mmCIF file of C-alpha atoms in Angstrom:
data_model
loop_
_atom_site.group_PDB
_atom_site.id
_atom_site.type_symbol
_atom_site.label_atom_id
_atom_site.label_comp_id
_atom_site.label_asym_id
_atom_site.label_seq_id
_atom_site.Cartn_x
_atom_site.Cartn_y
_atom_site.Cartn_z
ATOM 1 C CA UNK A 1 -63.796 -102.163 -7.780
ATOM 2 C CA UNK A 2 -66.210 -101.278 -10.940
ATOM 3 C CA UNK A 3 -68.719 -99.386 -8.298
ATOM 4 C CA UNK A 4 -65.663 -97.504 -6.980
ATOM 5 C CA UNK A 5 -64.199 -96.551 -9.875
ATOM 6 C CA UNK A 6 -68.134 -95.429 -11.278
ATOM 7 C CA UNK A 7 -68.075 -93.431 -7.490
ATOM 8 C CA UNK A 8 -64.686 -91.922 -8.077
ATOM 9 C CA UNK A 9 -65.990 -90.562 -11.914
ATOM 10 C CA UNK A 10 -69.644 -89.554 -10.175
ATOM 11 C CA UNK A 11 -67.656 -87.300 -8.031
ATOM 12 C CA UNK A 12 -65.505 -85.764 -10.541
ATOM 13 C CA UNK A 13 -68.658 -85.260 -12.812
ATOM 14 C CA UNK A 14 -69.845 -83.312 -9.783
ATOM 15 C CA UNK A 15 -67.284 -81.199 -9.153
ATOM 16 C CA UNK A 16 -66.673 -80.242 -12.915
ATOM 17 C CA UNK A 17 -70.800 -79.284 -13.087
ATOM 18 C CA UNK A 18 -69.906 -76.856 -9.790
ATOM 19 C CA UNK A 19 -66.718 -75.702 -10.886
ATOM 20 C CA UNK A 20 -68.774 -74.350 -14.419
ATOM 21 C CA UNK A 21 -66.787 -74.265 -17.414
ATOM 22 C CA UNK A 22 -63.203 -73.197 -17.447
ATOM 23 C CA UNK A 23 -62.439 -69.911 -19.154
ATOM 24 C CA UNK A 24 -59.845 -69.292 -20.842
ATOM 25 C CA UNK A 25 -57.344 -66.211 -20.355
ATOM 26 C CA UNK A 26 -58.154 -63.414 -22.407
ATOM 27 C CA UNK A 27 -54.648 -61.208 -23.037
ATOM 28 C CA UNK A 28 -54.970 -57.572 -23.605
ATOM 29 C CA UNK A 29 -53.852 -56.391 -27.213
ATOM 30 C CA UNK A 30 -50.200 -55.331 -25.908
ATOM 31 C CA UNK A 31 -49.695 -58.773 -23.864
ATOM 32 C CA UNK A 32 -50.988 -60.720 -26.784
ATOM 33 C CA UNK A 33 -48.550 -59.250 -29.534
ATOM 34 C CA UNK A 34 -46.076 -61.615 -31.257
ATOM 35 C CA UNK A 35 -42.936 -60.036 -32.917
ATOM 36 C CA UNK A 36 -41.508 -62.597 -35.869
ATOM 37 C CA UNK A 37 -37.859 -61.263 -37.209
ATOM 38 C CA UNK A 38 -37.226 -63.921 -40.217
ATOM 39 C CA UNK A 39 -33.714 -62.904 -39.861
ATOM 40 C CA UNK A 40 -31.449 -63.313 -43.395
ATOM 41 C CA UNK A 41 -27.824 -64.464 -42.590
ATOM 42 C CA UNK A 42 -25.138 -62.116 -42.358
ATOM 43 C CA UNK A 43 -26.938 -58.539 -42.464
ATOM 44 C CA UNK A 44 -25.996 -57.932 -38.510
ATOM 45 C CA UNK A 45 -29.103 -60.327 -37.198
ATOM 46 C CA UNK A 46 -27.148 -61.354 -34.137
ATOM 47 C CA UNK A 47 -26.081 -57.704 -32.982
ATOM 48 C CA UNK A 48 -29.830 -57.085 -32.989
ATOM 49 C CA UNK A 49 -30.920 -60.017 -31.505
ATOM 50 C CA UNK A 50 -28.906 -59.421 -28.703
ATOM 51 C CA UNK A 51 -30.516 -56.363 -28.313
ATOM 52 C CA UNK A 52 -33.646 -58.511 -27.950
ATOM 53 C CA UNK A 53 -32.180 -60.755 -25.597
ATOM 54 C CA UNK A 54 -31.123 -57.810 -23.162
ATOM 55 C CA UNK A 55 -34.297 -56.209 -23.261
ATOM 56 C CA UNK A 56 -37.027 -59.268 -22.463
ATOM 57 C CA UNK A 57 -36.394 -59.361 -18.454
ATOM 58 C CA UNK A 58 -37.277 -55.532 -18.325
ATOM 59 C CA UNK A 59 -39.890 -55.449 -20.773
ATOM 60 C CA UNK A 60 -41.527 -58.404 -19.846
ATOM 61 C CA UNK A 61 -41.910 -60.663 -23.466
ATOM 62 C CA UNK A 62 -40.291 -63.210 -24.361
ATOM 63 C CA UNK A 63 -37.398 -64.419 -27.133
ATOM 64 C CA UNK A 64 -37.335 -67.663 -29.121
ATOM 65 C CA UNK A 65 -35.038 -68.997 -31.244
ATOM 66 C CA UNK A 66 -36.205 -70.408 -34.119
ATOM 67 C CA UNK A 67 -34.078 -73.150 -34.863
ATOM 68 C CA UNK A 68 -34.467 -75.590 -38.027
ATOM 69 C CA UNK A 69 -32.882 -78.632 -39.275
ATOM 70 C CA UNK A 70 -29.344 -77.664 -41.660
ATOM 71 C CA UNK A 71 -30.554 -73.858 -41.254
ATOM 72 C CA UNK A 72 -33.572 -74.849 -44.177
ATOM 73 C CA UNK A 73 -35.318 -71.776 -44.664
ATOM 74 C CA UNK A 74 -38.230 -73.289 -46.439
ATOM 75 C CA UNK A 75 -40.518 -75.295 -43.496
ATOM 76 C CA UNK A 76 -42.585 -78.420 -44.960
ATOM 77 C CA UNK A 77 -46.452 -77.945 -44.436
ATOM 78 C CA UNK A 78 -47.306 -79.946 -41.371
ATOM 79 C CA UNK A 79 -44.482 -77.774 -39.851
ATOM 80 C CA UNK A 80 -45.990 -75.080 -41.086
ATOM 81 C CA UNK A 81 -49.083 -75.461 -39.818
ATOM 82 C CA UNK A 82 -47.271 -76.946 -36.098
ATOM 83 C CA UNK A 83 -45.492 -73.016 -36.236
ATOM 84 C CA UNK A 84 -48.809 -71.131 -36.609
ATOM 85 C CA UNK A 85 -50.244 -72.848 -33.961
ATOM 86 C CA UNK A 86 -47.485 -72.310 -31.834
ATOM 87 C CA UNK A 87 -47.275 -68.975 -32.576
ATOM 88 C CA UNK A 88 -50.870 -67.945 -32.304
ATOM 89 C CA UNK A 89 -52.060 -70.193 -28.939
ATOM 90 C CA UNK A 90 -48.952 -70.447 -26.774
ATOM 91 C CA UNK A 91 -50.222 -68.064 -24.095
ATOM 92 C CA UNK A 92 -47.449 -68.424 -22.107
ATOM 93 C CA UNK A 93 -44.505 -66.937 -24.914
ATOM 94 C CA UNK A 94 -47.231 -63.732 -25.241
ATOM 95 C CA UNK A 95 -45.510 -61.255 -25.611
ATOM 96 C CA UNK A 96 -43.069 -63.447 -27.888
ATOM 97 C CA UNK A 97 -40.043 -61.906 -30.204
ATOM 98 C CA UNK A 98 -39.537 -65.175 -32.688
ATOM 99 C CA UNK A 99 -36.491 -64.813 -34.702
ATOM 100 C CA UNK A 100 -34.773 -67.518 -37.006
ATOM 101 C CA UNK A 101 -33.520 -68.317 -40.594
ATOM 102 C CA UNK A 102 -37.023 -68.852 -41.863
ATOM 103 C CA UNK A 103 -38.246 -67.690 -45.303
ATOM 104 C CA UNK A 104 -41.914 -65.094 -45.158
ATOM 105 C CA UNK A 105 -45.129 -67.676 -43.752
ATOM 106 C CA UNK A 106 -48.582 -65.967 -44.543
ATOM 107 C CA UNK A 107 -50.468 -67.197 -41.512
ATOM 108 C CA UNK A 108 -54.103 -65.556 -43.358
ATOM 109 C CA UNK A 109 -53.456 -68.635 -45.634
ATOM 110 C CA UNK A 110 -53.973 -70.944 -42.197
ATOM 111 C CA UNK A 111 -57.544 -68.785 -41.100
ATOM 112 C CA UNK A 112 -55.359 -67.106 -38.467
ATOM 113 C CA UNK A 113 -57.331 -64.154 -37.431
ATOM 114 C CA UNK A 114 -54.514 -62.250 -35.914
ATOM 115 C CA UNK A 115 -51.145 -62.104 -37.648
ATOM 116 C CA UNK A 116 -47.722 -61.592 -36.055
ATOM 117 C CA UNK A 117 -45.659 -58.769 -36.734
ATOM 118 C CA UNK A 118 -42.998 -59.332 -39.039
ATOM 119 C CA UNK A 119 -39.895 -57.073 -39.221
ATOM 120 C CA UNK A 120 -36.193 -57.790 -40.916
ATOM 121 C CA UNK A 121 -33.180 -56.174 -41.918
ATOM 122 C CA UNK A 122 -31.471 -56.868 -45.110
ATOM 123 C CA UNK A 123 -28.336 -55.531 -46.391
ATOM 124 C CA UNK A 124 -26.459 -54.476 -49.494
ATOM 125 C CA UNK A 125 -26.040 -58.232 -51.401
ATOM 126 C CA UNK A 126 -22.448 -58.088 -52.823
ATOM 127 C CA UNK A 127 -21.655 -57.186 -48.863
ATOM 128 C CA UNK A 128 -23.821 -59.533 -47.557
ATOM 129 C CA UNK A 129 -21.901 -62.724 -49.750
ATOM 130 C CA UNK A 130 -18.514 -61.623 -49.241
ATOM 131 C CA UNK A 131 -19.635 -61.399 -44.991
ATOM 132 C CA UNK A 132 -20.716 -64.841 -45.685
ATOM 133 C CA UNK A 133 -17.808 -66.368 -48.094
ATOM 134 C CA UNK A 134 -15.406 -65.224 -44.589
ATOM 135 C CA UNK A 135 -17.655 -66.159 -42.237
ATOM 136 C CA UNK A 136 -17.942 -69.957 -43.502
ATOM 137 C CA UNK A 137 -13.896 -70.082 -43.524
ATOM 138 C CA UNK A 138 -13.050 -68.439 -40.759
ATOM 139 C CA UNK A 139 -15.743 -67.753 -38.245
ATOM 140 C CA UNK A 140 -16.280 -64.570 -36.397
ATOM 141 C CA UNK A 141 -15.423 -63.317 -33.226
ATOM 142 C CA UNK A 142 -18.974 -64.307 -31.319
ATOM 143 C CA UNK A 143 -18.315 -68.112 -31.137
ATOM 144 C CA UNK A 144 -14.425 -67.978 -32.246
ATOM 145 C CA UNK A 145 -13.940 -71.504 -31.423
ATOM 146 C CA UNK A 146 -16.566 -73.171 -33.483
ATOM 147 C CA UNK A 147 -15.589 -75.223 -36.426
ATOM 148 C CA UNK A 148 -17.198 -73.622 -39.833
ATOM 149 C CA UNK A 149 -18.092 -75.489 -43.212
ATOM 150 C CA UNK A 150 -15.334 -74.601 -45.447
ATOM 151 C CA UNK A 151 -12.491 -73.994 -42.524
ATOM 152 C CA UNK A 152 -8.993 -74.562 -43.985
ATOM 153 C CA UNK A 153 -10.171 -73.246 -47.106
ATOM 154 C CA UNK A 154 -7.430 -69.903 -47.275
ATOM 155 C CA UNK A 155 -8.815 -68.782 -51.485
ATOM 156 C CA UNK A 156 -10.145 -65.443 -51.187
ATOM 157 C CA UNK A 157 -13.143 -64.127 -52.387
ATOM 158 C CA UNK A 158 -11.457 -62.327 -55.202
ATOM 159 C CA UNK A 159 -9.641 -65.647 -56.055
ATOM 160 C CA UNK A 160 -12.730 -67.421 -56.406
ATOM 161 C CA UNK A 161 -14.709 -64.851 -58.033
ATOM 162 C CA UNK A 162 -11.413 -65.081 -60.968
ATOM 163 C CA UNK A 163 -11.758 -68.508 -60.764
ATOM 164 C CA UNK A 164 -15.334 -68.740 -61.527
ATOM 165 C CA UNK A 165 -15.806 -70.928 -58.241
ATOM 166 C CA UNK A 166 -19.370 -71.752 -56.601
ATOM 167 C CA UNK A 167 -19.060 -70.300 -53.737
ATOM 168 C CA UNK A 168 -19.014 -66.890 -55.050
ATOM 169 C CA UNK A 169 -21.084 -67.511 -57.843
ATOM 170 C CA UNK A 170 -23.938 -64.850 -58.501
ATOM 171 C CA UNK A 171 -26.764 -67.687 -57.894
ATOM 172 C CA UNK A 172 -25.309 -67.129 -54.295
ATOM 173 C CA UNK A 173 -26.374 -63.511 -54.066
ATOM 174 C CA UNK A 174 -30.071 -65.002 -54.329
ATOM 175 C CA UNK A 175 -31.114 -65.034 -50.635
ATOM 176 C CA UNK A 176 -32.577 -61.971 -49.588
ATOM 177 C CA UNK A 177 -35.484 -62.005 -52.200
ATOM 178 C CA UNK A 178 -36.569 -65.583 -51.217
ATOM 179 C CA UNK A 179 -36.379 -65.257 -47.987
ATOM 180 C CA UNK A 180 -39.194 -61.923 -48.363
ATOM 181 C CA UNK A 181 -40.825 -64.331 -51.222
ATOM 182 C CA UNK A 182 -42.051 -66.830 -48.591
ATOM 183 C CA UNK A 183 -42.966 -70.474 -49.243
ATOM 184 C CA UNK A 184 -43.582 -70.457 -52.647
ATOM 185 C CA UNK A 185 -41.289 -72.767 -55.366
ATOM 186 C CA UNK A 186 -40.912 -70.225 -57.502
ATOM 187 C CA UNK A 187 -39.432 -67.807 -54.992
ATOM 188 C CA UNK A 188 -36.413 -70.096 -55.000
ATOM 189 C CA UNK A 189 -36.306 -70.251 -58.704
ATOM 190 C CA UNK A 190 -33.022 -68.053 -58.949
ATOM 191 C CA UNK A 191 -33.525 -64.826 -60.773
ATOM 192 C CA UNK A 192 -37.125 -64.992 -61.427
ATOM 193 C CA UNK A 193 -39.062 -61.830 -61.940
ATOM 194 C CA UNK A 194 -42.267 -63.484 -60.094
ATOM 195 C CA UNK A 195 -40.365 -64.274 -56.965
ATOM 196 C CA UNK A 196 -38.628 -60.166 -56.834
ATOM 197 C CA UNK A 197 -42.199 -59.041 -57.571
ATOM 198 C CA UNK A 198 -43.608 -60.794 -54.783
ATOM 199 C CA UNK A 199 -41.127 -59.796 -52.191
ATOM 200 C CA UNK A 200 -41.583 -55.996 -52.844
ATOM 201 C CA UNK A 201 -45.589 -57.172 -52.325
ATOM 202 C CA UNK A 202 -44.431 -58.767 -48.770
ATOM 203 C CA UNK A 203 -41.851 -56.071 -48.017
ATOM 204 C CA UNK A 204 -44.758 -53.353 -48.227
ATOM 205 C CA UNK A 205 -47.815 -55.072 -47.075
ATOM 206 C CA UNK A 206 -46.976 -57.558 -44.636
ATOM 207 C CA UNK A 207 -43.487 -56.383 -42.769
ATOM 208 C CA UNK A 208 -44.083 -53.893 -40.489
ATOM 209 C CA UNK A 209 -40.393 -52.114 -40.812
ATOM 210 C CA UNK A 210 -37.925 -53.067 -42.578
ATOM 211 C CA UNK A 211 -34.090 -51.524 -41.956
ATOM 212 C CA UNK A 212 -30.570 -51.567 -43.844
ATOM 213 C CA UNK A 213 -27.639 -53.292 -42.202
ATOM 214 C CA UNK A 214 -25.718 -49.816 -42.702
ATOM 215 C CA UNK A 215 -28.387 -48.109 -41.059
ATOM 216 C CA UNK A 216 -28.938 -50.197 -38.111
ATOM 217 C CA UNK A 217 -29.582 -47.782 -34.979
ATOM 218 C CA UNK A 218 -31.935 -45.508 -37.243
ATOM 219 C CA UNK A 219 -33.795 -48.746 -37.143
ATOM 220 C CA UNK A 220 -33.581 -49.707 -33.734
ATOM 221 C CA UNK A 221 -34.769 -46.098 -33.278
ATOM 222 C CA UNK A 222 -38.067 -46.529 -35.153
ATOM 223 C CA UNK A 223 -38.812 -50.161 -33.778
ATOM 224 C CA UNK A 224 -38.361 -48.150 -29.927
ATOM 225 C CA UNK A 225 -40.979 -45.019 -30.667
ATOM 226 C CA UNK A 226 -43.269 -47.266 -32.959
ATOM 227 C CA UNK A 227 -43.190 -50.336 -30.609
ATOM 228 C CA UNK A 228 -42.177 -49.663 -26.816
ATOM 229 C CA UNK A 229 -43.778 -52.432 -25.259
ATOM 230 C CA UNK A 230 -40.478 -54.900 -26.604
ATOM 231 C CA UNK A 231 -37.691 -51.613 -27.628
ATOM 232 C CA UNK A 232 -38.414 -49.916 -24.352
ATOM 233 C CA UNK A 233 -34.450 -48.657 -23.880
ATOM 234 C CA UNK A 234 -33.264 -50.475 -26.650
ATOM 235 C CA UNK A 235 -31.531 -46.883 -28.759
ATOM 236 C CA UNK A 236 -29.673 -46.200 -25.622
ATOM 237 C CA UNK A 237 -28.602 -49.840 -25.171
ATOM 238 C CA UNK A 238 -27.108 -49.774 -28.739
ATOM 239 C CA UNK A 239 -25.385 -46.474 -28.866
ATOM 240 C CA UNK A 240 -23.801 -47.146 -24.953
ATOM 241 C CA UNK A 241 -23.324 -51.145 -25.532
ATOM 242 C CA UNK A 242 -24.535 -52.768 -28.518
ATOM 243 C CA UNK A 243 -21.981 -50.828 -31.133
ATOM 244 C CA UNK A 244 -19.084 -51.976 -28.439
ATOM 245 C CA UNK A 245 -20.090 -55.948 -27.233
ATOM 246 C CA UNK A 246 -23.149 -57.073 -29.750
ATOM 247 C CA UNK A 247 -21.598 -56.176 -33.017
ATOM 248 C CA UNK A 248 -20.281 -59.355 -34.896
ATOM 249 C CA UNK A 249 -17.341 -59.189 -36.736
ATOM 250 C CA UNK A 250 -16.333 -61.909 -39.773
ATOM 251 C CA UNK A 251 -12.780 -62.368 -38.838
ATOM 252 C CA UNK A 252 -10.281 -62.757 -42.081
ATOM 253 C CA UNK A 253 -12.324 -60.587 -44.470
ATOM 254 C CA UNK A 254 -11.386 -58.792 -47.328
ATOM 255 C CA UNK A 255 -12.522 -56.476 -49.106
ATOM 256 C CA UNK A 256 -13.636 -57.274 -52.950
ATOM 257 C CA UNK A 257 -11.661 -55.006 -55.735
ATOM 258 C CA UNK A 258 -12.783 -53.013 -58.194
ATOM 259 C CA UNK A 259 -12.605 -55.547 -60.532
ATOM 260 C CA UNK A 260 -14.427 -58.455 -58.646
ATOM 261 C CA UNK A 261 -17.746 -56.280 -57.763
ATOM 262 C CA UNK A 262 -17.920 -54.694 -61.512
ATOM 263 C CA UNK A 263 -17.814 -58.514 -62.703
ATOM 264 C CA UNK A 264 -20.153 -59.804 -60.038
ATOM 265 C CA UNK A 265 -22.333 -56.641 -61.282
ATOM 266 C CA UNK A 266 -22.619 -58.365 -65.068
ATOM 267 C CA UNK A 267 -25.324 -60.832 -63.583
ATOM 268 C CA UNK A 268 -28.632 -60.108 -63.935
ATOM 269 C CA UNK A 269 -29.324 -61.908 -60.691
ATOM 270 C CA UNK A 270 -26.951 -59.472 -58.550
ATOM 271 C CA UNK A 271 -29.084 -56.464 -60.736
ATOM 272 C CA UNK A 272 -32.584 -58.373 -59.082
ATOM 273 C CA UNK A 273 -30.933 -58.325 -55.614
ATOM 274 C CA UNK A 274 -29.538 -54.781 -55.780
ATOM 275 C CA UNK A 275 -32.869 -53.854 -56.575
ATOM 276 C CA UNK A 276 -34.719 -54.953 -54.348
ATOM 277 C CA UNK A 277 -31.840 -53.834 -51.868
ATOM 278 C CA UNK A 278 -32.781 -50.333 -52.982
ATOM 279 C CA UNK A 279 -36.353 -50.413 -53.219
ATOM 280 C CA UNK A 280 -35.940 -51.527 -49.319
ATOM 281 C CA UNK A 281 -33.882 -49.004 -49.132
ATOM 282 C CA UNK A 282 -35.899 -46.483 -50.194
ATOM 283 C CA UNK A 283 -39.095 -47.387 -48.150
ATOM 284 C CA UNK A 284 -37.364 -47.234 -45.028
ATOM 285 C CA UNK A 285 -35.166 -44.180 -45.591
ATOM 286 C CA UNK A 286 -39.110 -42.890 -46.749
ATOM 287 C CA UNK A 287 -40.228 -43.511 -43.527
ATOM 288 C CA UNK A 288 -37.483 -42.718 -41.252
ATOM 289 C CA UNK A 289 -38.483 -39.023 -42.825
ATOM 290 C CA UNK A 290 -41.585 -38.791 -42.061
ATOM 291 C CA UNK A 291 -40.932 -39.823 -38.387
ATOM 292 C CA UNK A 292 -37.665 -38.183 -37.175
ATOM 293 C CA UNK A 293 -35.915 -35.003 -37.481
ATOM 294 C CA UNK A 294 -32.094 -34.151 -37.434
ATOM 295 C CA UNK A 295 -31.150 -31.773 -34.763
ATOM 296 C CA UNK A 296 -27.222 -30.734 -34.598
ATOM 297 C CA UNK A 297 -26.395 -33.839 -35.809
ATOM 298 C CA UNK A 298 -28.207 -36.101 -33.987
ATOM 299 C CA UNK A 299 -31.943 -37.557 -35.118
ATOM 300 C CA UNK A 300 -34.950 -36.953 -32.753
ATOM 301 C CA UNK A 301 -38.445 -38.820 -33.450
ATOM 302 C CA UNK A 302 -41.470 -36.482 -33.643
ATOM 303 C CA UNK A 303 -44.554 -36.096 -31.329
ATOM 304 C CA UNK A 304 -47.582 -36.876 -32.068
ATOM 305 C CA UNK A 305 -48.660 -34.984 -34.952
ATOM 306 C CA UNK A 306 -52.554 -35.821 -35.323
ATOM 307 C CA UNK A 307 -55.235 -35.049 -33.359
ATOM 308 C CA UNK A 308 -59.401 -35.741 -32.947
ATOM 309 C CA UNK A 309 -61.814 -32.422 -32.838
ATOM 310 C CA UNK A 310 -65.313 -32.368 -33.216
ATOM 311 C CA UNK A 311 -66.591 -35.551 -31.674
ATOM 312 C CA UNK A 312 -69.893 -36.252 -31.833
ATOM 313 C CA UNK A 313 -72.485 -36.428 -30.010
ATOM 314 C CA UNK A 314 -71.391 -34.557 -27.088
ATOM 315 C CA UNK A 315 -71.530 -35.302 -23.711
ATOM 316 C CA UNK A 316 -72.737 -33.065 -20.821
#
């Protein structure tokens, strides 16, 4: 048995030697792109997803969810360093869309020598919380059946906001600047001036677009003429079928008075979050201009506007 099983290795020895060594697939730089959208709750992440999902067959990528224990934005570090690996050597998700309630990863920190793509879409924060204060008590009309957190609960948001309950406090409106922070404790340290600092960093340097909630097909519009290998379509698909089926709607909301957003305005962590809401804002309504013009109403997105001239050396 020991000289057949010595035969039996001989032979596989062999045929590895003639085989040579196995090479690995090289992808091209279009099939080897990975799209990460670190989506922040309640700024229309599903309606855009969706756009996502209805695009991968006919674009040929594909989408995963990124799906992690109680929603925790904030991974530990052997997960972190499990998702970068994923991310950078599963061959077979390239081209891969990622998107998932997960807080800004540097992968340069892990010696990653090609970085995903990061995109997001945040949304003006009083908005956002109210969205959210609904949505835990009553749902919305994409999974109307599901149980939520705080069903039962009938207060409204003005009620609570009077009443000085948690739910509505200002240390709720602290999400979107973590979540462009990244990893770091003191991004979660509510209101400091480190963590807003640090997302404005992120938001400029290491996002590749970055859109409004109340600007949403201006930014599906960009994402198409900027990246067509995954948004091939996808401007047509929203104005003919996303604005109609994908859009989802907290059921039961109302709308904050006067007198609820001016005192939710006092804090000085709702002043952080507006901020960076309009310093987002800003850079994307900077860029739309310089890539689109407006044409009898409707927005068109420019040709090519650069050209090479005198190359050297020439050829004959």
């Amino acid at each position: 048995e020991r000289a057949i099983a010595r035969h039996e290795v001989r032979e596989i020895e062999q045929r590895h030697t003639m085989d040579g060594p196995r090479q690995e697939a090289v992808l091209d730089e279009e099939e080897d792109m990975v799209i990460i959208y670190n989506r922040v709750p309640k700024t229309a992440s599903t309606s855009f997803t969706n756009i996502a999902y209805d695009l991968c067959a006919k674009n040929r990528y594909h989408v995963l969810h990124i799906n992690t224990t109680k929603n925790n934005p904030v991974m530990s570090l052997q997960d972190q360093v499990r998702f970068v690996k994923n991310i950078t050597s599963w061959k077979e998700m390239k081209p891969g869309f990622y998107h998932g309630h997960v807080s800004y990863l540097d992968f340069a920190k892990f010696g990653v020598k090609k970085k995903p793509i990061y995109i997001n879409v945040i949304r003006d924060p009083i908005e956002r919380l109210v969205s959210y204060y609904y949505f835990l008590r009553f749902g919305d009309d994409y999974r109307p059946g599901l149980r939520r957190r705080k069903q039962g609960d009938k207060k409204t948001f003005d009620e609570c906001v009077a009443e000085g309950g948690s739910d509505c406090a200002p240390e709720k409106l602290w999400l979107q600047i973590p979540f462009f922070c990244g990893h770091s404790s003191e991004c979660w340290n509510v209101g400091s001036r480190w963590a807003m600092d640090q997302a404005k960093y992120n938001l400029i340097n290491e996002y590749f677009l970055v859109g409004v909630t109340e600007e949403l097909e201006d930014f599906i519009m960009l994402l198409e003429a900027a990246l067509p290998r995954f948004f091939r379509g996808a401007t047509e698909l929203y104005r003919t079928v996303g604005k109609k089926s994908h859009l989802r709607k907290t059921t039961e909301k109302k709308l904050p008075t006067k007198q609820t957003i001016a005192k939710l305005q006092q804090s000085d962590i709702w002043k952080m979050e507006n901020e960076f809401y309009e310093f987002a804002l800003e850079q994307f309504q900077f860029i739309r201009a310089h890539a689109v013009r407006e044409k009898d109403g409707d927005l068109y997105i420019l040709a090519q506007n650069f050209f090479y001239e005198k190359i050297y050396p020439k050829s004959n």
